[in-house]
Coordinates of C-alpha atoms in Angstrom, one line a residue:
M154 CA 78.6 154.8 137.3
R155 CA 76.7 157.3 139.3
A156 CA 79.9 159.5 139.6
E157 CA 80.3 159.3 135.8
I158 CA 76.7 160.4 135.2
D159 CA 77.0 163.2 137.7
A160 CA 80.2 164.4 136.0
I161 CA 78.5 164.3 132.5
Q162 CA 75.5 166.2 133.9
A163 CA 77.7 168.8 135.6
K164 CA 79.6 169.6 132.4
S165 CA 76.5 169.5 130.0
E166 CA 74.5 172.4 128.6
C167 CA 70.9 171.5 129.1
F168 CA 67.3 172.8 129.3
N169 CA 64.5 170.6 130.5
M170 CA 66.8 167.5 130.0
R171 CA 69.0 165.4 132.1
V172 CA 71.3 162.3 131.6
I173 CA 70.5 159.2 133.6
G174 CA 72.8 156.6 131.9
H175 CA 75.8 156.1 129.6
H176 CA 77.9 153.4 128.1
D177 CA 81.1 153.7 126.1
L178 CA 80.4 150.4 124.2
N179 CA 83.7 148.9 125.3
G180 CA 85.7 151.5 123.5
H181 CA 83.8 151.1 120.2
G182 CA 81.7 154.2 120.6
D183 CA 80.9 154.9 116.9
G184 CA 77.1 154.6 117.4
M185 CA 74.6 154.9 114.6
Q186 CA 70.9 153.6 114.4
L187 CA 69.5 151.9 117.4
L188 CA 66.2 150.3 118.5
K189 CA 64.9 149.0 121.9
Q190 CA 62.9 145.9 122.2
G191 CA 62.0 144.6 125.6
R192 CA 64.9 145.2 128.0
Y193 CA 67.5 145.3 125.2
V194 CA 68.9 148.0 123.0
Y195 CA 70.2 146.9 119.6
L196 CA 72.8 149.4 118.4
A197 CA 74.4 149.5 115.0
H198 CA 77.9 151.0 114.5
L199 CA 79.1 153.5 111.9
G200 CA 82.0 151.1 111.1
T201 CA 85.0 153.1 112.1
S202 CA 85.4 150.6 114.9
P203 CA 85.5 146.9 114.2
M204 CA 81.8 146.4 115.3
A205 CA 78.5 146.1 113.4
L206 CA 76.1 145.5 116.3
S207 CA 76.1 145.9 120.1
I208 CA 73.4 144.5 122.3
L209 CA 72.9 146.1 125.7
D210 CA 70.6 145.2 128.6
V211 CA 68.9 148.4 129.8
G212 CA 66.5 146.8 132.2
D213 CA 68.0 149.4 134.5
P214 CA 68.5 152.3 132.2
T215 CA 70.8 154.0 134.7
E216 CA 73.2 151.1 134.4
P217 CA 73.3 149.8 130.8
Q218 CA 75.1 146.5 130.6
L219 CA 76.9 145.5 127.3
I220 CA 76.0 141.8 126.5
T221 CA 77.1 141.1 123.0
Q222 CA 79.1 142.7 120.2
I223 CA 79.3 141.4 116.6
P224 CA 82.0 142.6 114.2
H225 CA 81.3 143.8 110.7
A226 CA 82.4 142.0 107.6
P227 CA 85.7 143.2 105.8
N228 CA 85.4 146.4 103.8
T229 CA 81.7 146.6 104.9
H230 CA 79.7 148.6 107.4
S231 CA 76.3 147.7 108.9
H232 CA 75.2 151.0 110.4
K233 CA 71.4 150.4 110.4
V234 CA 69.3 148.0 112.3
Q235 CA 65.6 147.2 112.1
I236 CA 63.5 144.7 114.2
V237 CA 60.1 143.1 113.9
G238 CA 59.3 140.4 116.4
D239 CA 62.2 138.0 116.5
I240 CA 63.6 139.1 113.1
L241 CA 66.5 141.6 113.0
I242 CA 67.9 143.0 109.8
Q243 CA 71.1 144.9 109.1
N244 CA 72.3 146.6 106.0
Q245 CA 75.6 145.7 104.2
E246 CA 77.3 148.6 102.4
R247 CA 80.8 149.6 101.3
P248 CA 81.8 152.3 103.7
Y249 CA 81.2 155.7 102.2
F250 CA 83.4 157.4 104.8
D251 CA 86.5 155.3 104.0
K252 CA 88.0 156.4 100.7
S253 CA 90.6 153.6 101.0
V254 CA 87.9 151.0 100.3
A255 CA 87.9 151.3 96.5
A256 CA 85.2 149.8 94.2
S257 CA 87.6 147.1 93.3
V258 CA 87.9 145.9 96.9
P259 CA 85.4 143.1 97.7
N260 CA 82.6 144.0 100.2
E261 CA 79.4 142.5 101.3
A262 CA 76.3 144.2 99.9
G263 CA 72.6 143.8 100.7
I264 CA 70.5 142.9 103.8
K265 CA 71.5 140.3 106.4
I266 CA 68.6 138.7 108.3
Y267 CA 68.9 137.3 111.8
S268 CA 66.7 135.4 114.2
I269 CA 66.7 136.8 117.7
E270 CA 64.5 134.2 119.2
K271 CA 67.4 134.3 121.7
P272 CA 67.5 138.1 122.1
T273 CA 71.2 138.3 122.9
E274 CA 72.3 135.7 120.4
P275 CA 71.5 136.8 116.8
R276 CA 71.6 133.9 114.3
E277 CA 71.9 134.6 110.6
I278 CA 69.0 132.9 108.7
G279 CA 68.9 134.9 105.4
N280 CA 70.7 137.3 103.1
L281 CA 69.5 139.4 100.3
K282 CA 72.7 139.9 98.3
L283 CA 73.1 142.7 95.9
P284 CA 76.0 143.7 93.6
G285 CA 77.9 147.0 94.1
K286 CA 77.9 149.4 97.1
G287 CA 74.9 147.9 98.8
V288 CA 72.1 149.1 101.1
H289 CA 72.0 152.3 103.1
R290 CA 69.0 153.3 105.3
M291 CA 66.1 150.9 106.0
W292 CA 62.5 150.8 107.4
F293 CA 61.0 147.5 108.4
T294 CA 58.0 147.4 110.7
D295 CA 55.3 145.2 109.3
G296 CA 57.2 141.9 109.1
K297 CA 56.8 141.7 105.4
Y298 CA 58.4 144.6 103.4
A299 CA 61.7 146.4 104.0
H300 CA 61.9 149.8 102.4
V301 CA 65.5 150.7 101.7
G302 CA 67.9 152.9 99.8
A303 CA 70.0 150.6 97.7
M304 CA 72.3 150.5 94.7
L305 CA 70.6 148.4 92.0
P306 CA 71.9 147.1 88.7
G307 CA 71.1 149.4 85.8
I308 CA 70.6 152.5 88.0
H309 CA 73.6 154.7 88.6
E310 CA 72.4 156.4 91.8
R311 CA 71.0 154.9 94.9
A312 CA 67.3 153.9 94.3
Y313 CA 64.3 152.8 96.4
L314 CA 64.1 149.1 96.9
I315 CA 61.1 147.3 98.5
A316 CA 62.3 143.9 99.7
D317 CA 59.9 141.1 100.6
I318 CA 61.2 139.5 103.8
S319 CA 58.0 137.6 104.7
N320 CA 60.1 134.5 104.2
P321 CA 63.2 135.6 106.0
T322 CA 65.2 132.7 104.7
N323 CA 64.5 133.6 101.1
P324 CA 64.2 137.4 100.8
K325 CA 63.5 138.9 97.4
E326 CA 62.9 142.1 95.5
A327 CA 59.2 143.2 95.5
G328 CA 59.4 146.6 93.9
R329 CA 61.7 149.5 93.0
W330 CA 61.6 153.2 92.1
W331 CA 64.4 155.4 91.0
I332 CA 64.9 159.1 90.5
P333 CA 64.0 160.0 86.9
G334 CA 67.1 160.2 84.8
T335 CA 69.2 157.9 87.0
K336 CA 68.4 154.7 85.1
E337 CA 70.9 153.8 82.4
G338 CA 69.8 155.1 79.0
E339 CA 67.1 157.3 80.5
E340 CA 67.0 161.1 79.8
T341 CA 66.8 163.4 82.8
P342 CA 63.6 165.5 82.8
A343 CA 64.2 169.2 83.2
D344 CA 62.6 169.4 86.6
W345 CA 64.9 166.6 87.9
T346 CA 68.2 168.2 86.7
P347 CA 70.6 168.8 89.7
F348 CA 72.3 172.1 90.2
D349 CA 76.1 172.1 90.1
G350 CA 77.5 170.1 92.9
E351 CA 74.1 168.5 93.9
H352 CA 73.6 164.8 94.4
F353 CA 70.3 163.2 93.6
H354 CA 69.8 159.8 95.2
V355 CA 67.5 158.0 97.6
H356 CA 68.5 158.2 101.3
G357 CA 65.6 156.5 103.0
A358 CA 61.8 156.0 102.9
I359 CA 59.1 155.9 105.6
P360 CA 55.8 154.4 104.3
H361 CA 52.4 154.9 105.8
G362 CA 49.5 152.9 104.3
D363 CA 49.7 152.9 100.6
R364 CA 52.0 156.0 100.5
S365 CA 55.8 156.2 100.9
Y366 CA 57.6 159.4 101.8
V367 CA 61.1 159.2 100.4
A368 CA 64.1 161.5 101.3
L369 CA 66.2 162.3 98.2
V370 CA 69.3 164.0 99.6
D371 CA 69.6 167.2 97.4
A372 CA 66.4 166.5 95.5
G373 CA 64.1 167.0 98.6
M374 CA 61.2 164.6 99.0
V375 CA 58.9 162.5 96.8
I376 CA 55.5 161.1 97.8
L377 CA 54.9 157.7 96.1
D378 CA 51.8 155.6 95.7
I379 CA 52.8 152.1 96.7
S380 CA 49.3 150.5 96.5
D381 CA 50.9 148.3 93.9
I382 CA 54.2 147.4 95.6
G383 CA 55.7 146.2 92.4
K384 CA 55.1 149.5 90.6
P385 CA 55.5 152.6 92.9
K386 CA 54.2 155.7 91.2
T387 CA 55.1 159.4 91.8
I388 CA 52.4 161.6 93.2
S389 CA 54.4 164.7 93.9
H390 CA 57.9 166.1 94.5
I391 CA 59.1 169.1 96.5
D392 CA 62.7 170.4 96.6
W393 CA 64.2 173.2 98.7
S394 CA 67.8 173.0 97.6
P395 CA 69.0 175.5 96.6
P396 CA 68.7 178.0 98.1
F397 CA 69.0 175.9 101.3
G398 CA 71.7 173.3 101.8
G399 CA 69.7 170.1 101.1
Y400 CA 70.7 166.6 101.9
A401 CA 67.3 165.4 103.0
H402 CA 67.9 162.6 105.4
T403 CA 64.5 161.7 106.9
T404 CA 61.0 162.5 105.8
L405 CA 58.6 161.4 108.6
P406 CA 54.9 161.5 108.0
L407 CA 52.6 162.7 110.8
P408 CA 49.4 161.2 109.2
G409 CA 46.9 162.5 111.8
R410 CA 47.9 166.0 111.1
K411 CA 48.7 165.6 107.4
L412 CA 52.2 166.9 107.9
V413 CA 55.7 165.6 107.1
I414 CA 58.9 166.4 109.2
A415 CA 61.8 166.7 106.8
V416 CA 65.3 166.6 108.3
D417 CA 68.3 167.9 106.4
E418 CA 71.6 166.2 107.4
S419 CA 74.7 168.2 108.1
V420 CA 77.5 166.5 106.2
K421 CA 80.5 168.8 106.5
Y422 CA 82.6 170.1 109.4
D423 CA 82.6 173.7 110.7
C424 CA 79.4 174.8 108.8
K425 CA 81.2 174.6 105.4
E426 CA 78.0 173.8 103.6
G427 CA 74.6 175.3 102.9
E428 CA 72.1 175.9 105.8
K429 CA 70.5 172.7 107.1
R430 CA 67.0 172.8 108.6
V431 CA 64.2 170.7 110.1
W432 CA 61.2 171.5 107.9
I433 CA 57.5 171.1 108.5
I434 CA 55.6 170.3 105.2
D435 CA 51.8 170.5 104.8
I436 CA 50.6 167.5 102.7
R437 CA 46.8 168.1 103.0
E438 CA 46.9 168.2 99.2
E439 CA 49.4 165.5 98.5
R440 CA 49.8 166.5 94.9
N441 CA 51.1 169.9 96.1
P442 CA 53.2 169.7 99.3
V443 CA 54.1 173.0 100.9
I444 CA 56.7 174.0 103.4
V445 CA 54.9 175.9 106.2
S446 CA 57.7 176.4 108.7
T447 CA 61.0 175.3 110.1
C448 CA 62.2 174.5 113.6
P449 CA 64.3 177.1 115.4
V450 CA 68.1 176.7 114.7
P451 CA 70.1 176.4 117.9
Q452 CA 71.9 179.7 118.7
G453 CA 75.5 179.7 119.8
D454 CA 79.1 179.3 118.6
F455 CA 78.5 175.8 117.2
C456 CA 80.2 176.5 113.9
S457 CA 83.5 177.0 115.8
R458 CA 83.2 174.1 118.2
G459 CA 84.4 171.5 115.7
L460 CA 82.9 168.6 113.7
R461 CA 79.4 168.9 112.3
F462 CA 76.7 171.4 113.4
G463 CA 73.2 170.7 112.1
P464 CA 70.4 168.1 112.2
H465 CA 70.8 164.4 111.5
N466 CA 67.7 162.5 112.4
V467 CA 64.3 162.6 114.2
H468 CA 62.7 160.1 116.4
E469 CA 60.6 158.2 113.9
N470 CA 57.5 157.1 115.8
R471 CA 58.1 153.4 115.1
P472 CA 55.4 151.0 116.3
G473 CA 56.2 150.1 119.9
S474 CA 58.0 153.3 120.6
F475 CA 56.9 156.7 122.0
Q476 CA 54.3 158.2 119.7
S477 CA 53.5 161.9 119.2
E478 CA 52.6 164.2 116.4
N479 CA 53.1 167.3 118.6
I480 CA 56.6 166.9 120.0
I481 CA 59.7 165.8 118.1
F482 CA 63.2 164.9 119.2
V483 CA 66.1 165.7 116.8
T484 CA 69.8 164.8 117.0
Y485 CA 71.8 167.9 116.1
Y486 CA 75.4 166.7 116.1
N487 CA 77.6 169.1 118.1
A488 CA 74.4 170.9 119.3
G489 CA 73.3 167.7 121.0
L490 CA 69.6 166.6 121.3
R491 CA 66.9 169.2 120.6
V492 CA 63.2 168.9 121.5
F493 CA 60.6 170.9 119.6
D494 CA 56.9 171.5 120.4
I495 CA 55.2 171.6 117.0
R496 CA 51.5 171.8 118.2
N497 CA 51.5 175.1 116.3
Q498 CA 53.0 173.9 113.0
F499 CA 53.5 177.5 111.9
R500 CA 55.6 178.4 114.9
P501 CA 57.5 175.5 116.4
E502 CA 59.2 176.2 119.7
E503 CA 62.2 174.6 121.3
V504 CA 61.3 173.1 124.7
G505 CA 64.4 171.2 125.6
Y506 CA 68.0 170.4 124.7
F507 CA 71.0 168.5 126.0
I508 CA 74.6 168.9 124.9
P509 CA 77.1 166.6 126.7
P510 CA 80.8 167.4 127.2
A511 CA 83.0 166.2 124.3
P512 CA 84.1 162.6 124.8
E513 CA 87.8 162.3 125.6
G514 CA 90.0 162.9 122.5
Q515 CA 87.0 164.3 120.5
K516 CA 86.6 168.0 119.6
A517 CA 82.8 168.0 120.2
P518 CA 80.0 165.6 120.8
M519 CA 78.3 164.2 117.7
F520 CA 74.8 163.2 118.7
N521 CA 73.8 161.0 115.8
D522 CA 70.7 158.8 116.1
L523 CA 68.0 158.2 118.7
Y524 CA 65.1 156.1 119.9
V525 CA 62.4 157.3 122.4
D526 CA 60.8 154.6 124.4
T527 CA 57.2 154.4 125.5
D528 CA 58.3 155.5 129.0
G529 CA 59.8 158.7 127.5
L530 CA 63.4 157.8 128.0
I531 CA 65.6 158.8 125.1
Y532 CA 68.5 156.6 123.9
V533 CA 71.0 158.5 121.8
T534 CA 74.2 157.5 120.1
D535 CA 77.4 159.5 119.4
R536 CA 78.8 159.1 116.0
V537 CA 82.5 159.2 116.8
K538 CA 83.5 157.7 120.2
G539 CA 80.9 158.7 122.8
G540 CA 78.8 155.6 122.8
L541 CA 75.3 155.4 124.2
Y542 CA 73.5 158.1 126.3
V543 CA 70.2 157.6 128.1
L544 CA 68.4 160.9 128.6
E545 CA 65.2 162.1 130.2
Y546 CA 63.0 165.0 129.1
T547 CA 61.9 166.9 132.2
G548 CA 59.9 169.7 130.5
P549 CA 56.2 170.2 130.1
K550 CA 54.3 167.1 129.1
I551 CA 53.3 167.2 125.5
Q552 CA 51.3 164.3 123.9

């Protein structure tokens, strides 16, 4: 293992970063969302491999050990994972990346709920079943409500579902919100009309207190009042596409600074799309959110390296993980992992990056999702075949 890590480090492009561990996930390296709890990493898969979930022992992060792999259901992928205590949930969705899985082909849709009282032996205890395509991104941290993007009956684009999982054996809907004009029979307001080629649907939501910050793909971000869980209400909406490329993936609130980090996802190869950015949004007046800056775009020949170049996700400051409102960690596909100092929100600075060599048979790395532990170690997945990387930021300490 040490020789493999040394070889990765020697062939990497890096600044204030180093690799300390790696695992190829037994050849099923299509990594997506991941979380760490205790000594274990729970890693969801995109679904291009047969797997839905891998569990690794990272008690020694330099030598990750694969313990368990669970396959996905037919015509279904489960690329997200959330954990609170001994409850683990995974999404169930028809694969959007596999055009051969037609709407007429049966798939599982909804949220599967597992007990991990035995941490390496998930046991299914509940299932919130939904019709249609299913559930995409999820946020579940309080043990009661899961905030998810889901296809719901009567709404023709992905909506925002709040699911009550307080009784994990009997989950149920608690509330919903949809983009105006996407409900059947509802007229589209002029200020919610997509430009040609745009897609307006909910990607994911991150709540804080009685507010939820919802990423809306090409429609930017909405701030919702969720003080009444059953009836979310719109407070404000901000949209930067066009002129920029859109596809808002994550909108992370930094409540102590009254800021939101909004990350646009790159979705096409070789830069054949509008420009994608990591935005800093001032929400001091939540009825009028304002973009105040953007993180520096990595410079180099990334558009010609192959696959995707651009952001995907940011470390989300989940309870129990590394917490900071001054330094952010962003996966940037073929530009690797980027670290930004945002203490001056008007002039963010890049303070670290790590780009590994392309995995064998892959044109470029595709750093996809990440989790930063309380000890500062960074667990990163590759979207295609690269598996799990464990990285360490070695630059100036920023709290």
